[in-house]
mmCIF file of C-alpha atoms in Angstrom:
data_model
loop_
_atom_site.group_PDB
_atom_site.id
_atom_site.type_symbol
_atom_site.label_atom_id
_atom_site.label_comp_id
_atom_site.label_asym_id
_atom_site.label_seq_id
_atom_site.Cartn_x
_atom_site.Cartn_y
_atom_site.Cartn_z
ATOM 1 C CA ALA A 15 0.000 0.000 0.000
ATOM 2 C CA GLN A 16 1.120 3.508 -0.705
ATOM 3 C CA THR A 17 2.039 5.703 2.260
ATOM 4 C CA VAL A 18 2.989 9.355 2.628
ATOM 5 C CA THR A 19 5.143 10.618 5.495
ATOM 6 C CA GLN A 20 5.623 14.191 6.613
ATOM 7 C CA SER A 21 8.225 14.159 9.362
ATOM 8 C CA GLN A 22 7.836 17.761 10.522
ATOM 9 C CA PRO A 23 4.602 18.246 12.517
ATOM 10 C CA GLU A 24 5.286 21.966 12.983
ATOM 11 C CA MET A 25 7.593 24.563 11.509
ATOM 12 C CA SER A 26 7.982 28.292 11.744
ATOM 13 C CA VAL A 27 9.681 30.845 9.522
ATOM 14 C CA GLN A 28 10.223 34.575 9.553
ATOM 15 C CA GLU A 29 8.387 36.646 7.021
ATOM 16 C CA ALA A 30 10.344 37.030 3.743
ATOM 17 C CA GLU A 31 12.561 34.038 4.468
ATOM 18 C CA THR A 32 12.601 30.613 2.795
ATOM 19 C CA VAL A 33 11.325 27.386 4.292
ATOM 20 C CA THR A 34 11.331 23.786 3.073
ATOM 21 C CA LEU A 35 8.728 21.196 4.056
ATOM 22 C CA SER A 36 9.645 17.530 3.736
ATOM 23 C CA CYS A 37 7.625 14.659 2.321
ATOM 24 C CA THR A 38 8.522 11.073 1.535
ATOM 25 C CA TYR A 39 6.299 8.414 0.072
ATOM 26 C CA ASP A 40 6.335 4.733 -0.587
ATOM 27 C CA THR A 41 5.010 3.099 -3.739
ATOM 28 C CA SER A 42 5.868 0.389 -6.213
ATOM 29 C CA GLU A 43 4.214 2.286 -9.050
ATOM 30 C CA SER A 44 6.276 4.074 -11.682
ATOM 31 C CA ASN A 45 3.611 6.494 -12.860
ATOM 32 C CA TYR A 46 1.838 8.662 -10.303
ATOM 33 C CA TYR A 47 1.108 12.227 -9.291
ATOM 34 C CA LEU A 48 2.182 14.187 -6.248
ATOM 35 C CA PHE A 49 0.546 17.251 -4.772
ATOM 36 C CA TRP A 50 0.964 19.800 -2.038
ATOM 37 C CA TYR A 51 -2.233 21.171 -0.566
ATOM 38 C CA LYS A 52 -2.587 24.065 1.865
ATOM 39 C CA GLN A 53 -5.341 24.199 4.483
ATOM 40 C CA PRO A 54 -5.722 27.569 6.207
ATOM 41 C CA PRO A 55 -8.085 28.077 9.175
ATOM 42 C CA SER A 56 -10.910 28.521 6.680
ATOM 43 C CA ARG A 57 -10.658 24.699 6.270
ATOM 44 C CA GLN A 58 -10.663 24.653 2.477
ATOM 45 C CA MET A 59 -7.909 22.547 0.968
ATOM 46 C CA ILE A 60 -6.135 24.618 -1.673
ATOM 47 C CA LEU A 61 -3.908 23.062 -4.297
ATOM 48 C CA VAL A 62 -0.457 24.639 -4.119
ATOM 49 C CA ILE A 63 1.539 22.662 -6.652
ATOM 50 C CA ARG A 64 1.488 19.366 -8.557
ATOM 51 C CA GLN A 65 4.171 17.088 -9.998
ATOM 52 C CA GLU A 66 3.857 14.276 -12.504
ATOM 53 C CA ALA A 67 6.264 11.453 -11.717
ATOM 54 C CA TYR A 68 7.337 10.921 -15.313
ATOM 55 C CA LYS A 69 8.485 14.541 -15.568
ATOM 56 C CA GLN A 70 12.032 15.058 -14.342
ATOM 57 C CA GLN A 71 11.711 18.823 -14.194
ATOM 58 C CA ASN A 72 10.692 20.148 -10.797
ATOM 59 C CA ALA A 73 7.378 21.992 -10.744
ATOM 60 C CA THR A 74 7.282 25.696 -9.868
ATOM 61 C CA GLU A 75 4.355 27.980 -9.094
ATOM 62 C CA ASN A 76 5.412 31.540 -8.281
ATOM 63 C CA ARG A 77 7.010 31.425 -4.803
ATOM 64 C CA PHE A 78 6.412 27.684 -4.458
ATOM 65 C CA SER A 79 8.696 25.036 -5.908
ATOM 66 C CA VAL A 80 9.350 21.369 -5.298
ATOM 67 C CA ASN A 81 12.421 19.193 -5.137
ATOM 68 C CA PHE A 82 11.271 15.878 -6.595
ATOM 69 C CA GLN A 83 13.704 13.006 -6.128
ATOM 70 C CA LYS A 84 12.003 9.972 -7.661
ATOM 71 C CA ALA A 85 14.649 7.420 -6.749
ATOM 72 C CA ALA A 86 14.636 8.587 -3.149
ATOM 73 C CA LYS A 87 10.824 8.907 -3.178
ATOM 74 C CA SER A 88 11.100 12.404 -1.808
ATOM 75 C CA PHE A 89 8.928 15.411 -2.643
ATOM 76 C CA SER A 90 9.793 18.518 -0.638
ATOM 77 C CA LEU A 91 8.110 21.914 -0.927
ATOM 78 C CA LYS A 92 10.107 25.132 -0.852
ATOM 79 C CA ILE A 93 8.349 28.396 -0.076
ATOM 80 C CA SER A 94 10.366 31.485 -0.934
ATOM 81 C CA ASP A 95 9.753 34.989 0.396
ATOM 82 C CA SER A 96 7.316 33.638 3.004
ATOM 83 C CA GLN A 97 4.237 35.752 3.644
ATOM 84 C CA LEU A 98 1.894 35.917 6.624
ATOM 85 C CA GLY A 99 -0.838 34.454 4.427
ATOM 86 C CA ASP A 100 1.219 31.295 3.992
ATOM 87 C CA THR A 101 0.411 30.336 7.593
ATOM 88 C CA ALA A 102 -1.541 27.074 7.285
ATOM 89 C CA MET A 103 -1.411 23.298 7.448
ATOM 90 C CA TYR A 104 0.406 21.840 4.459
ATOM 91 C CA PHE A 105 -0.402 18.346 3.236
ATOM 92 C CA CYS A 106 1.597 16.258 0.850
ATOM 93 C CA ALA A 107 -0.535 13.862 -1.208
ATOM 94 C CA PHE A 108 0.029 10.963 -3.581
ATOM 95 C CA MET A 109 -2.262 9.786 -6.328
ATOM 96 C CA ASN A 110 -2.015 6.570 -8.281
ATOM 97 C CA PRO A 111 -3.691 7.108 -11.641
ATOM 98 C CA GLY A 112 -3.526 3.450 -12.575
ATOM 99 C CA GLY A 113 -6.319 0.934 -12.583
ATOM 100 C CA GLY A 114 -7.672 -1.017 -9.696
ATOM 101 C CA GLY A 115 -9.307 -0.030 -6.469
ATOM 102 C CA SER A 116 -6.920 2.754 -5.636
ATOM 103 C CA GLN A 117 -7.288 4.612 -8.874
ATOM 104 C CA GLY A 118 -7.683 8.306 -8.482
ATOM 105 C CA ASN A 119 -7.902 8.696 -4.731
ATOM 106 C CA LEU A 120 -5.493 10.885 -2.813
ATOM 107 C CA ILE A 121 -3.361 9.503 -0.006
ATOM 108 C CA PHE A 122 -2.363 12.255 2.376
ATOM 109 C CA GLY A 123 0.430 12.720 4.857
ATOM 110 C CA LYS A 124 -0.373 13.870 8.402
ATOM 111 C CA GLY A 125 0.488 17.453 7.564
ATOM 112 C CA THR A 126 2.939 20.138 8.644
ATOM 113 C CA LYS A 127 1.678 23.189 10.518
ATOM 114 C CA LEU A 128 3.560 26.197 9.184
ATOM 115 C CA SER A 129 3.589 29.494 11.052
ATOM 116 C CA VAL A 130 4.978 32.585 9.360
ATOM 117 C CA LYS A 131 6.083 35.162 11.941
ATOM 118 C CA PRO A 132 6.249 38.905 11.298
ATOM 119 C CA LYS B 30 -16.663 30.040 -11.837
ATOM 120 C CA ALA B 31 -18.240 28.808 -8.627
ATOM 121 C CA GLY B 32 -16.151 26.458 -6.488
ATOM 122 C CA VAL B 33 -17.133 23.276 -4.727
ATOM 123 C CA THR B 34 -20.043 23.970 -2.400
ATOM 124 C CA GLN B 35 -20.754 21.897 0.663
ATOM 125 C CA THR B 36 -23.807 22.203 2.873
ATOM 126 C CA PRO B 37 -24.311 22.555 5.711
ATOM 127 C CA ARG B 38 -21.126 24.058 7.127
ATOM 128 C CA TYR B 39 -21.790 22.793 10.628
ATOM 129 C CA LEU B 40 -23.963 20.014 11.963
ATOM 130 C CA ILE B 41 -24.599 18.619 15.426
ATOM 131 C CA LYS B 42 -26.240 15.217 15.704
ATOM 132 C CA THR B 43 -26.986 12.754 18.458
ATOM 133 C CA ARG B 44 -25.451 9.304 18.612
ATOM 134 C CA GLY B 45 -27.620 6.794 16.767
ATOM 135 C CA GLN B 46 -29.095 9.332 14.359
ATOM 136 C CA GLN B 47 -28.335 9.511 10.671
ATOM 137 C CA VAL B 48 -27.039 12.448 8.651
ATOM 138 C CA THR B 49 -26.875 13.510 5.016
ATOM 139 C CA LEU B 50 -24.236 15.873 3.682
ATOM 140 C CA SER B 51 -24.406 17.576 0.318
ATOM 141 C CA CYS B 52 -21.786 18.570 -2.225
ATOM 142 C CA SER B 53 -22.146 20.533 -5.454
ATOM 143 C CA PRO B 54 -19.054 20.193 -7.653
ATOM 144 C CA ILE B 55 -17.569 22.737 -9.993
ATOM 145 C CA SER B 56 -19.660 23.038 -13.138
ATOM 146 C CA GLY B 57 -18.499 20.475 -15.680
ATOM 147 C CA HIS B 58 -16.741 18.280 -13.138
ATOM 148 C CA ARG B 59 -18.072 14.736 -13.228
ATOM 149 C CA SER B 60 -16.003 13.186 -10.438
ATOM 150 C CA VAL B 61 -16.821 13.790 -6.785
ATOM 151 C CA SER B 62 -14.807 12.356 -3.913
ATOM 152 C CA TRP B 63 -15.366 12.441 -0.181
ATOM 153 C CA TYR B 64 -12.742 12.534 2.558
ATOM 154 C CA GLN B 65 -12.966 12.381 6.331
ATOM 155 C CA GLN B 66 -10.537 14.511 8.332
ATOM 156 C CA THR B 67 -9.919 13.887 12.037
ATOM 157 C CA PRO B 68 -7.053 14.936 14.320
ATOM 158 C CA GLY B 69 -6.132 11.319 15.002
ATOM 159 C CA GLN B 70 -6.459 9.656 11.604
ATOM 160 C CA GLY B 71 -5.810 12.641 9.381
ATOM 161 C CA LEU B 72 -7.383 12.700 5.927
ATOM 162 C CA GLN B 73 -8.928 9.440 4.799
ATOM 163 C CA PHE B 74 -10.614 8.640 1.507
ATOM 164 C CA LEU B 75 -14.265 7.603 1.759
ATOM 165 C CA PHE B 76 -15.459 7.099 -1.822
ATOM 166 C CA GLU B 77 -15.513 8.529 -5.311
ATOM 167 C CA TYR B 78 -18.363 8.869 -7.748
ATOM 168 C CA PHE B 79 -18.127 9.419 -11.467
ATOM 169 C CA SER B 80 -21.167 9.770 -13.716
ATOM 170 C CA GLU B 81 -23.491 8.503 -10.968
ATOM 171 C CA THR B 82 -21.428 5.355 -10.359
ATOM 172 C CA GLN B 83 -19.257 4.613 -7.378
ATOM 173 C CA ARG B 84 -15.846 4.118 -8.911
ATOM 174 C CA ASN B 85 -13.718 3.740 -5.822
ATOM 175 C CA LYS B 86 -14.286 3.115 -2.119
ATOM 176 C CA GLY B 87 -12.121 3.521 0.953
ATOM 177 C CA ASN B 88 -11.960 1.363 4.033
ATOM 178 C CA PHE B 89 -15.012 2.551 5.937
ATOM 179 C CA PRO B 90 -17.945 0.566 7.358
ATOM 180 C CA GLY B 91 -21.175 0.179 5.459
ATOM 181 C CA ARG B 92 -22.789 2.896 7.609
ATOM 182 C CA PHE B 93 -21.090 5.332 5.254
ATOM 183 C CA SER B 94 -22.731 5.551 1.866
ATOM 184 C CA GLY B 95 -23.090 8.020 -0.927
ATOM 185 C CA ARG B 96 -24.650 8.715 -4.246
ATOM 186 C CA GLN B 97 -24.327 11.023 -7.191
ATOM 187 C CA PHE B 98 -27.092 12.568 -9.204
ATOM 188 C CA SER B 99 -27.298 13.207 -12.941
ATOM 189 C CA ASN B 100 -26.209 16.841 -12.410
ATOM 190 C CA SER B 101 -23.065 15.526 -10.625
ATOM 191 C CA ARG B 102 -24.192 16.759 -7.221
ATOM 192 C CA SER B 103 -23.369 14.231 -4.552
ATOM 193 C CA GLU B 104 -24.631 13.311 -1.119
ATOM 194 C CA MET B 105 -23.072 11.190 1.553
ATOM 195 C CA ASN B 106 -25.027 9.543 4.308
ATOM 196 C CA VAL B 107 -23.897 8.219 7.644
ATOM 197 C CA SER B 108 -26.348 6.031 9.523
ATOM 198 C CA THR B 109 -26.343 5.072 13.200
ATOM 199 C CA LEU B 110 -23.904 7.803 14.105
ATOM 200 C CA GLU B 111 -21.118 7.089 16.565
ATOM 201 C CA LEU B 112 -19.068 9.564 18.575
ATOM 202 C CA GLY B 113 -16.042 8.661 16.453
ATOM 203 C CA ASP B 114 -17.803 9.936 13.336
ATOM 204 C CA SER B 115 -17.221 13.495 14.535
ATOM 205 C CA ALA B 116 -15.000 14.967 11.853
ATOM 206 C CA LEU B 117 -14.613 17.441 9.051
ATOM 207 C CA TYR B 118 -16.036 15.913 5.878
ATOM 208 C CA LEU B 119 -14.482 17.281 2.717
ATOM 209 C CA CYS B 120 -15.827 16.955 -0.770
ATOM 210 C CA ALA B 121 -13.622 17.335 -3.828
ATOM 211 C CA SER B 122 -14.346 17.434 -7.519
ATOM 212 C CA SER B 123 -12.352 16.942 -10.673
ATOM 213 C CA PRO B 124 -13.024 16.745 -14.405
ATOM 214 C CA GLY B 125 -12.727 13.005 -13.996
ATOM 215 C CA GLN B 126 -10.429 12.208 -16.868
ATOM 216 C CA ALA B 127 -7.578 14.505 -15.952
ATOM 217 C CA LEU B 128 -6.351 13.016 -12.720
ATOM 218 C CA ARG B 129 -3.056 14.816 -13.018
ATOM 219 C CA TYR B 130 -4.841 18.062 -12.168
ATOM 220 C CA GLY B 131 -5.810 16.765 -8.779
ATOM 221 C CA TYR B 132 -8.963 17.756 -7.035
ATOM 222 C CA THR B 133 -10.624 21.006 -6.015
ATOM 223 C CA PHE B 134 -11.950 20.867 -2.489
ATOM 224 C CA GLY B 135 -14.869 22.496 -0.749
ATOM 225 C CA SER B 136 -14.708 24.054 2.713
ATOM 226 C CA GLY B 137 -16.171 20.984 4.343
ATOM 227 C CA THR B 138 -18.961 20.123 6.730
ATOM 228 C CA ARG B 139 -18.013 19.982 10.388
ATOM 229 C CA LEU B 140 -20.033 17.144 11.956
ATOM 230 C CA THR B 141 -20.190 16.836 15.715
ATOM 231 C CA VAL B 142 -21.818 13.757 17.236
ATOM 232 C CA VAL B 143 -22.898 14.107 20.869
#
């Protein structure tokens, strides 16, 4: 079974600085998708960034970028120029797009609570 | 473009009762998934519906059920509520064929069982 591990329950960063959130996963699949979602106090899960496993290039979305190491099964999120609005829970998620009973559902890590301090 | 809408936002029920939660996906999205979020277990997949058919199901007891209507709106039902069913229930939608885009989530329904 696929698993996702986020080893940092809580992190804090000063405004305008850079922070990296860690995520590792376990799978025997070769084709899959990885996501980072953000959940602020409003509760809505917001997609931050996505990565397709067959793409070697790391995904980037404005201040957010990932370091995808397929062989190491690692998918870390880097937030540059941190802003107060980045304060939230961050969840790493894995999706197996293949057939079978697990097709299409997201498997989440336990989350990292990020606090951005002024 | 309207997002994923979940109703109600909050719900308090008594143990043993049943409850129905509603989810309206983004217009044009045919896949609707449900997740349960608790402090202890984190986010767990309940089930997914696509074109009115349950396509995928998580490891939850039969008290948890769902359905999808022809307009893609979905409901989930929990019968014989237990205290442990207290959770945030999140609905997510996607176009259905483009899994690489992930899912768009609603703001959830906070269910409290007393």
